[in-house]
Coordinates of C-alpha atoms in Angstrom, one line a residue:
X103 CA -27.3 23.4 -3.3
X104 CA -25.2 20.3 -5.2
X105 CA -27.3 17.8 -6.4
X106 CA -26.5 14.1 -5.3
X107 CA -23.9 12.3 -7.2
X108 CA -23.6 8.8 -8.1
X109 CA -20.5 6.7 -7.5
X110 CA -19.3 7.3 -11.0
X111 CA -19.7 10.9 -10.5
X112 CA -18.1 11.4 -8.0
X113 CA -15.1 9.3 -9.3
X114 CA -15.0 11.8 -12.0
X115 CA -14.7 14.6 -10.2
X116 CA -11.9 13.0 -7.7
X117 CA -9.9 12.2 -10.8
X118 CA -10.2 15.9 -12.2
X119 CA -9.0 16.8 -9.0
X120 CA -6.5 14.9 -8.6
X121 CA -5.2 15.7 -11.8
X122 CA -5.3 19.4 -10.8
X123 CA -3.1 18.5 -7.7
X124 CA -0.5 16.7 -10.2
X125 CA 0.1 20.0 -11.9
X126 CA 2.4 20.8 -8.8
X127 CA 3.4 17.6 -6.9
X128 CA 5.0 15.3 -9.6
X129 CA 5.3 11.6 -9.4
X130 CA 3.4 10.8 -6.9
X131 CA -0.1 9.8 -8.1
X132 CA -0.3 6.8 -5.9
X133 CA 0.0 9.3 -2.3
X134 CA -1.9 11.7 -4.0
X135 CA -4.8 8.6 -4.4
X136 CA -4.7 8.0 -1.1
X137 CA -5.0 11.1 0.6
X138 CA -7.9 11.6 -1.8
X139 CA -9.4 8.1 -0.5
X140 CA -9.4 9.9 3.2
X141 CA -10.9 13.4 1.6
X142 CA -13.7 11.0 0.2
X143 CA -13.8 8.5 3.2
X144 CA -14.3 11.7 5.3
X145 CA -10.9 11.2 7.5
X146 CA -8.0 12.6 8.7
X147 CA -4.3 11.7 6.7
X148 CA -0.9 11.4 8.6
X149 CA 2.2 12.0 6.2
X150 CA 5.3 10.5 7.6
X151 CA 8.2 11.7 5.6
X152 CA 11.5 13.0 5.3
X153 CA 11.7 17.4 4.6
X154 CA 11.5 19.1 1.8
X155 CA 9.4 16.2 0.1
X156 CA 6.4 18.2 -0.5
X157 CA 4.3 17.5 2.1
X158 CA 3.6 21.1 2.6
X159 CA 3.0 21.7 -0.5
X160 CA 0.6 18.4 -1.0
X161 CA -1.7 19.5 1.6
X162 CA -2.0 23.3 0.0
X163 CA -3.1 22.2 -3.4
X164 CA -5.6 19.6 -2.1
X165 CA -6.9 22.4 -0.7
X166 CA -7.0 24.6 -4.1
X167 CA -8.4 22.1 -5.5
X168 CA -10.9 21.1 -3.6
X169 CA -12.2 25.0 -3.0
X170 CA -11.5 24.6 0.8
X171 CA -10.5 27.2 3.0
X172 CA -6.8 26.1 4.4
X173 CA -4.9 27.0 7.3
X174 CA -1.6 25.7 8.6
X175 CA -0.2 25.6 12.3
X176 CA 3.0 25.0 12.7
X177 CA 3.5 22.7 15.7
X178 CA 6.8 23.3 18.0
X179 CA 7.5 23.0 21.5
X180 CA 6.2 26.1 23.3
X181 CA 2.3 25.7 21.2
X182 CA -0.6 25.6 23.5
X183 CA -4.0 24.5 23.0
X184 CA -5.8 27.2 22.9
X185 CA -3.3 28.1 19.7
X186 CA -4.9 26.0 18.4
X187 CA -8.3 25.8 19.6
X188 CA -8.9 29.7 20.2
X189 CA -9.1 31.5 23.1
X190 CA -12.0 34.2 24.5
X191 CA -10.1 37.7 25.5
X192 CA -11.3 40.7 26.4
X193 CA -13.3 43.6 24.6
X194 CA -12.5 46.9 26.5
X195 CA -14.6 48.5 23.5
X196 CA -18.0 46.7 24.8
X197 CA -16.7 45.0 27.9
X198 CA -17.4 41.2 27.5
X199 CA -15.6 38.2 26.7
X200 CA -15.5 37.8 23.1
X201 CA -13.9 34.5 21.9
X202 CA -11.6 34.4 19.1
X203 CA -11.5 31.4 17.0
X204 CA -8.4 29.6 16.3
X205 CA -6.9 28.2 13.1
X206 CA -8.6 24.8 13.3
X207 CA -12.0 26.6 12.5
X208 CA -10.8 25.9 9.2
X209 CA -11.7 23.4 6.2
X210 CA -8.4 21.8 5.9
X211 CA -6.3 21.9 8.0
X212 CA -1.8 21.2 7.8
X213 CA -1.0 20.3 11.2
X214 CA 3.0 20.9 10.4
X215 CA 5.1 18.5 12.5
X216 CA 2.8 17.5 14.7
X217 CA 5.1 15.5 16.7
X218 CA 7.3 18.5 17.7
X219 CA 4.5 20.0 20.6
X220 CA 3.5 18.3 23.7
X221 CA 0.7 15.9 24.3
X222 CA -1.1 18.5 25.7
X223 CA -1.1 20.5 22.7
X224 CA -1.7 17.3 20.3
X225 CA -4.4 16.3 22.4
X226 CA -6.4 19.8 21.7
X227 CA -7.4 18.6 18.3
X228 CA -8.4 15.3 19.2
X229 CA -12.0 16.2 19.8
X230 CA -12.3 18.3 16.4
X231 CA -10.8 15.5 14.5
X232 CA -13.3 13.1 15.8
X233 CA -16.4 15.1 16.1
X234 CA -16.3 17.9 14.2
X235 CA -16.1 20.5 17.3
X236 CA -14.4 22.3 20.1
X237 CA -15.1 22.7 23.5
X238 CA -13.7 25.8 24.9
X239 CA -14.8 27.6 28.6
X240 CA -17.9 24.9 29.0
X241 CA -19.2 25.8 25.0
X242 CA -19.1 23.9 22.2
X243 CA -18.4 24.9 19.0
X244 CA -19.1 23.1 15.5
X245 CA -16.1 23.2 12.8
X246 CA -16.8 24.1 9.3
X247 CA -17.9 21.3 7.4
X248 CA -16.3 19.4 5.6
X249 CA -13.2 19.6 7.8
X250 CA -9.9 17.4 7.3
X251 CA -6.7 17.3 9.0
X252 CA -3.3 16.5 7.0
X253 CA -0.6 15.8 9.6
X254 CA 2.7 15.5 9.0
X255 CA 5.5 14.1 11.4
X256 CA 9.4 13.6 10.6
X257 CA 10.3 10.1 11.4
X258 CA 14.2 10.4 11.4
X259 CA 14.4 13.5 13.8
X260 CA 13.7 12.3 17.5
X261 CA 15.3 15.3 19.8
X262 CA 12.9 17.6 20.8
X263 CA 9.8 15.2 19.7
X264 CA 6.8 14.0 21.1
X265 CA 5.3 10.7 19.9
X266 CA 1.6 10.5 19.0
X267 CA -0.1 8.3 21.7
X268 CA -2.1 5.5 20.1
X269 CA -4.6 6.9 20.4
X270 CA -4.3 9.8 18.4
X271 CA -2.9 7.8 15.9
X272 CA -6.1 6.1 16.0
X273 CA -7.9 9.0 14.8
X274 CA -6.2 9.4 11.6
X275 CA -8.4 7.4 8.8
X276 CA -4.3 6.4 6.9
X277 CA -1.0 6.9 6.9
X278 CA 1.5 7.3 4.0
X279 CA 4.7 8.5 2.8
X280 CA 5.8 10.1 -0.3
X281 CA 9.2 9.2 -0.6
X282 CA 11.9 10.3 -3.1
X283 CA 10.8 11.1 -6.7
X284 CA 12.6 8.8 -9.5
X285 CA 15.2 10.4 -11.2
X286 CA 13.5 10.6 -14.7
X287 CA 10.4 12.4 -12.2
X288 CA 12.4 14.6 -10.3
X289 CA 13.9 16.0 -13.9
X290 CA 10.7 16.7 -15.2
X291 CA 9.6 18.3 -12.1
X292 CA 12.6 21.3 -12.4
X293 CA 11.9 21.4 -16.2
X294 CA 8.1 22.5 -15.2
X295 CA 9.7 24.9 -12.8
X296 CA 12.0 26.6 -15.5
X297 CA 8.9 26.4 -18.0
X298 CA 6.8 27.9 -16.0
X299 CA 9.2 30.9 -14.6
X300 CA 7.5 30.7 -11.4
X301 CA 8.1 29.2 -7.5
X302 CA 4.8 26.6 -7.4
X303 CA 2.6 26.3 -10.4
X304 CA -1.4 28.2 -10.0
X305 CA -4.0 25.9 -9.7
X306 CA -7.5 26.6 -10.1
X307 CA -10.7 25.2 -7.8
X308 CA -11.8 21.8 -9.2
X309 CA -15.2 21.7 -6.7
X310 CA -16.3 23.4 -3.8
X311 CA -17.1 22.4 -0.2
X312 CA -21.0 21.7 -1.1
X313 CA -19.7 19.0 -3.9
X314 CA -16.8 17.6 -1.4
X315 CA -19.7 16.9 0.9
X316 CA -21.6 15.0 -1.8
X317 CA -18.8 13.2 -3.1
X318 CA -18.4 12.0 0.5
X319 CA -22.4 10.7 0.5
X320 CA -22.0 8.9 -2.5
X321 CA -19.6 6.6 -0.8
X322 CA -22.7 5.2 0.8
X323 CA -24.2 3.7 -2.6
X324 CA -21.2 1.8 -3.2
X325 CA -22.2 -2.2 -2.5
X326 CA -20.1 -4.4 -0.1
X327 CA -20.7 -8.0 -0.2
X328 CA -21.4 -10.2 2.7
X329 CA -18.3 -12.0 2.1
X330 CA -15.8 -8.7 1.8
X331 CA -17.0 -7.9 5.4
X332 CA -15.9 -11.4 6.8
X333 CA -12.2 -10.4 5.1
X334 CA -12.1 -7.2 6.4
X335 CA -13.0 -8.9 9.6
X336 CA -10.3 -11.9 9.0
X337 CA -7.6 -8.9 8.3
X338 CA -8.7 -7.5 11.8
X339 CA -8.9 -10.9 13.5
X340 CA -5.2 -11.4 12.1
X341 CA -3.6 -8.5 12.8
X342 CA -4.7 -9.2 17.1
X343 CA -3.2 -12.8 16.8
X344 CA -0.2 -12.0 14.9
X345 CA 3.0 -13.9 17.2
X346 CA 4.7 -10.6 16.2
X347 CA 2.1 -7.8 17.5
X348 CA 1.6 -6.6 20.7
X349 CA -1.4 -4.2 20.0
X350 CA -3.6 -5.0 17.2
X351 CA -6.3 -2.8 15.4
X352 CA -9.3 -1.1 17.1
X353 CA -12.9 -2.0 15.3
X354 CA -12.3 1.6 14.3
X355 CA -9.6 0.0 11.8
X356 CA -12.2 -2.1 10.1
X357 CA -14.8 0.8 9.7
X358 CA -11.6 2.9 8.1
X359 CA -10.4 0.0 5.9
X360 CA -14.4 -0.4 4.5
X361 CA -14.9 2.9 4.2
X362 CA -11.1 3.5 2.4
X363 CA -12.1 0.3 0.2
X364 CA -15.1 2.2 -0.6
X365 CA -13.6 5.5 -1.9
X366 CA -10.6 3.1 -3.9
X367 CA -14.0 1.1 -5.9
X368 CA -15.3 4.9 -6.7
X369 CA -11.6 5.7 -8.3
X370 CA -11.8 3.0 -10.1
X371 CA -14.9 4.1 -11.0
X372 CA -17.0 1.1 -9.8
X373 CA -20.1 1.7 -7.0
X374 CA -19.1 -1.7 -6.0
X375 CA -16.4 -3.1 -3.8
X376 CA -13.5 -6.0 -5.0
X377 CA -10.6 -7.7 -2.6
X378 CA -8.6 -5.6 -5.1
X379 CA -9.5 -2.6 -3.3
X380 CA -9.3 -3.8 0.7
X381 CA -5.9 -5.1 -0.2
X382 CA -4.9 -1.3 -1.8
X383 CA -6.2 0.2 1.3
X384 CA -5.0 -2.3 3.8
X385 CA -1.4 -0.9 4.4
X386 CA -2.0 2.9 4.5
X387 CA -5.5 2.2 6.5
X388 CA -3.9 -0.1 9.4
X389 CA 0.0 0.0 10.0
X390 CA 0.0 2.6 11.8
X391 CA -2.8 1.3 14.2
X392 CA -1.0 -2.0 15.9
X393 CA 1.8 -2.0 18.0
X394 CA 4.6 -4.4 17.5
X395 CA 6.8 -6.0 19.9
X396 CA 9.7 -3.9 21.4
X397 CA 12.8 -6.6 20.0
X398 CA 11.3 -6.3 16.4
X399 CA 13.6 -2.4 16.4
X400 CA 16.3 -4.0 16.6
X401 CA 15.3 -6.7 13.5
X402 CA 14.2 -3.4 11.2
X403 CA 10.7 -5.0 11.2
X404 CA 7.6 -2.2 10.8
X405 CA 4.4 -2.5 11.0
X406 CA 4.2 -2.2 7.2
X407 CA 5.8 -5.2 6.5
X408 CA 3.1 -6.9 9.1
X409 CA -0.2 -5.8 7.5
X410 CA 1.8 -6.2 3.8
X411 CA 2.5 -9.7 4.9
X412 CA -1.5 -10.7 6.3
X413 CA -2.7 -9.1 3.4
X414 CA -1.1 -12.3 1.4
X415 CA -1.6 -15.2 4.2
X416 CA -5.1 -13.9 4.9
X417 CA -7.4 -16.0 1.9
X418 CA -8.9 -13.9 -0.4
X419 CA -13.0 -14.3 -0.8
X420 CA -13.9 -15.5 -4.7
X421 CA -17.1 -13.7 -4.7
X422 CA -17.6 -10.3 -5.6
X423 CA -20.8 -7.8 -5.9
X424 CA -20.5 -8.2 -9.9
X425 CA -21.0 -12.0 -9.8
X426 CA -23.8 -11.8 -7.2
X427 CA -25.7 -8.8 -9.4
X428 CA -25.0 -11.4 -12.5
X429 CA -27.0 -14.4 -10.2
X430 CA -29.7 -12.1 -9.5
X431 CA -30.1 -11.1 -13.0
X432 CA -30.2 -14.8 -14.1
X433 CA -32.9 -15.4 -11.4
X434 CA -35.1 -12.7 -13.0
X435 CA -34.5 -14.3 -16.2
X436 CA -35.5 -18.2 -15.3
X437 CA -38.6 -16.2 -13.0
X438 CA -39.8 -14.6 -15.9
X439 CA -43.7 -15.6 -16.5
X440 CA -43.3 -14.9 -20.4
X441 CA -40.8 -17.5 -21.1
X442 CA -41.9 -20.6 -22.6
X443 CA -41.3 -24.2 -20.0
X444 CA -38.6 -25.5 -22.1
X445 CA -36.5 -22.3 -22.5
X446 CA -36.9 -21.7 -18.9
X447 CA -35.5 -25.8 -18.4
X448 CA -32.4 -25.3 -20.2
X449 CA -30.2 -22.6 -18.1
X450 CA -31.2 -25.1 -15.1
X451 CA -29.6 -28.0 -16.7
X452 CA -26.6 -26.6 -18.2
X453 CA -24.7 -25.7 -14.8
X454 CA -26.2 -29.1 -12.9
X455 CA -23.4 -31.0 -14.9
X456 CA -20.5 -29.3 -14.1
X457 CA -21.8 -29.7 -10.3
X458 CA -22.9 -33.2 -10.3
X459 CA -18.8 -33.9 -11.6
X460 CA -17.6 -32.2 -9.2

């Protein structure tokens, strides 16, 4: 059984793995972060990107690296939910219903252009990716823990396409997009594949599902302050006001956006919270949960450039878990009973003055 891990240690380990996962997808540290942050915040990732960016390819060596079992569906038109789910059939060897699990009883899981089957279809997974089960002929099922879906979706192909109902979209913890690699990236990436004579580079098993599972329960040590709650809450507040947005975000968008801020401060290898991190989370963690008004397609507007935009109007809270842990300490020290009355009168004077100018 893994021992508990502290903050720190877990940060460690999510670097190492990450590091692992950048031995195959190149140049893109800052997607790879994030779909790390959801691992970590125990969520579900949506990749929405153009083909052939490696979105496959992502999702397969998170789960290498992460020592998770992986299986991929490939979502098209004619998929049906018990594809997906599993179906029972028939034994003629002992004559019963046996049921046959399908490929979500998996660790992670690459839902592949999800957007190509039918609601129907989509819908199948929505109680696995919210409670960890399936329900199949009256019986329920618990998934292999931990379990995380990595959906991708093509946004330029629409033919043939089924749109994720809010929400599903709902139930994805972020969203990103990769993008195309820089051109001094993309050169080093088909040097690695000459050097290494060899398709896709090997990686090796950074933890195992036991540790993933810790690593997710140390998220619950890291501090949030008082005040980082009422921003997360102003972000919220903003985004269901905003002149420009139909639909704003669920109270399930400010659990995510905590929870994503969270796993950024153990990157960062802090087991406390900073705006810094709510505003590094706040795109990927609630774009792609309000709804904008139908004339902003033809002004090129997304919902992006929305949160991006709150994320510099909203004010930003001055106090931070650091500074309050530094008070405390400074209470302990004018408390202490050993201190003689005069040194104990001097750290109570020295920051009256600047007050009393004020």
């Amino acid at each position: 059984m893994t021992d508990e891990l502290t903050p720190r240690q877990a940060g460690q380990r999510a670097r190492s793995v990450l590091d692992e996962v950048e031995r195959a997808v190149v140049g893109k540290r800052q997607a790879l972060e994030l779909v790390m942050m959801g691992v970590l915040a125990g969520g579900h990732v949506l990749i929405e990107d153009l083909p052939g960016l490696g979105k496959t390819l992502l999702a397969r060596s998170f789960a290498t690296a992460l020592g998770l079992d992986f299986t991929r569906i490939q979502f098209t038109p004619d998929l049906l939910p018990s594809d997906v789910t599993g179906a029972p059939f028939y034994d003629q060897r002992t004559g019963e219903m046996v049921f046959r699990p399908g490929p979500v009883f998996t660790q992670l899981l690459l839902a592949d252009e999800i957007n190509r089957t039918p609601p129907k279809t989509q819908a199948a997974l929505l109680e696995a990716m919210a409670e960890g089960q399936t329900t199949v002929d009256g019986v329920t099922r618990q998934l292999p823990q931990p379990f995380v879906v990595i959906a991708t979706e093509n946004p330029i192909e629409y033919e043939g396409t089924y749109t994720l109902p809010e929400a599903q979209l709902d139930r994805f913890l972020l969203r990103t997009r990769m993008g195309y690699l820089p051109a001094e990236d993309e050169a080093a990436m088909l040097k690695r594949r000459l050097e290494r004579g060899a398709p896709e580079a090997v990686l090796a098993p950074c933890t195992d599902p036991a540790e993933v599972l810790a690593m997710r329960t140390s998220l619950e040590k890291v501090e949030v302050d008082d005040d980082l709650l009422n921003y997360v809450i102003a972000l919220i507040t903003a985004t269901r006001t905003h002149p420009q947005v139909q639909v704003g975000a669920s109270p399930r968008g400010g659990l995510a956006l905590v929870q994503l801020a969270r796993a950024h401060a153990v990157l960062r290898d802090r087991d406390y919270v900073v705006p810094e991190d709510v505003k590094a989370v706040a795109v990927a963690g609630l774009a792609h949960r309000i709804t904008l008004r139908p004339e902003l397609w033809v002004r090129r507007i997304s919902s992006d450039d929305i949160i991006a935009g709150l994320v510099q109007s909203v004010p930003t809270p001055r106090t931070t878990p650091n500074a309050r842990a530094g008070q405390q300490a400074s209470n302990q020290t004018a408390s202490a009973p050993t201190a003689p009355a005069n040194t104990a009168a001097a750290p109570t004077k020295a920051p009256a003055a600047p007050d009393a100018g004020a």
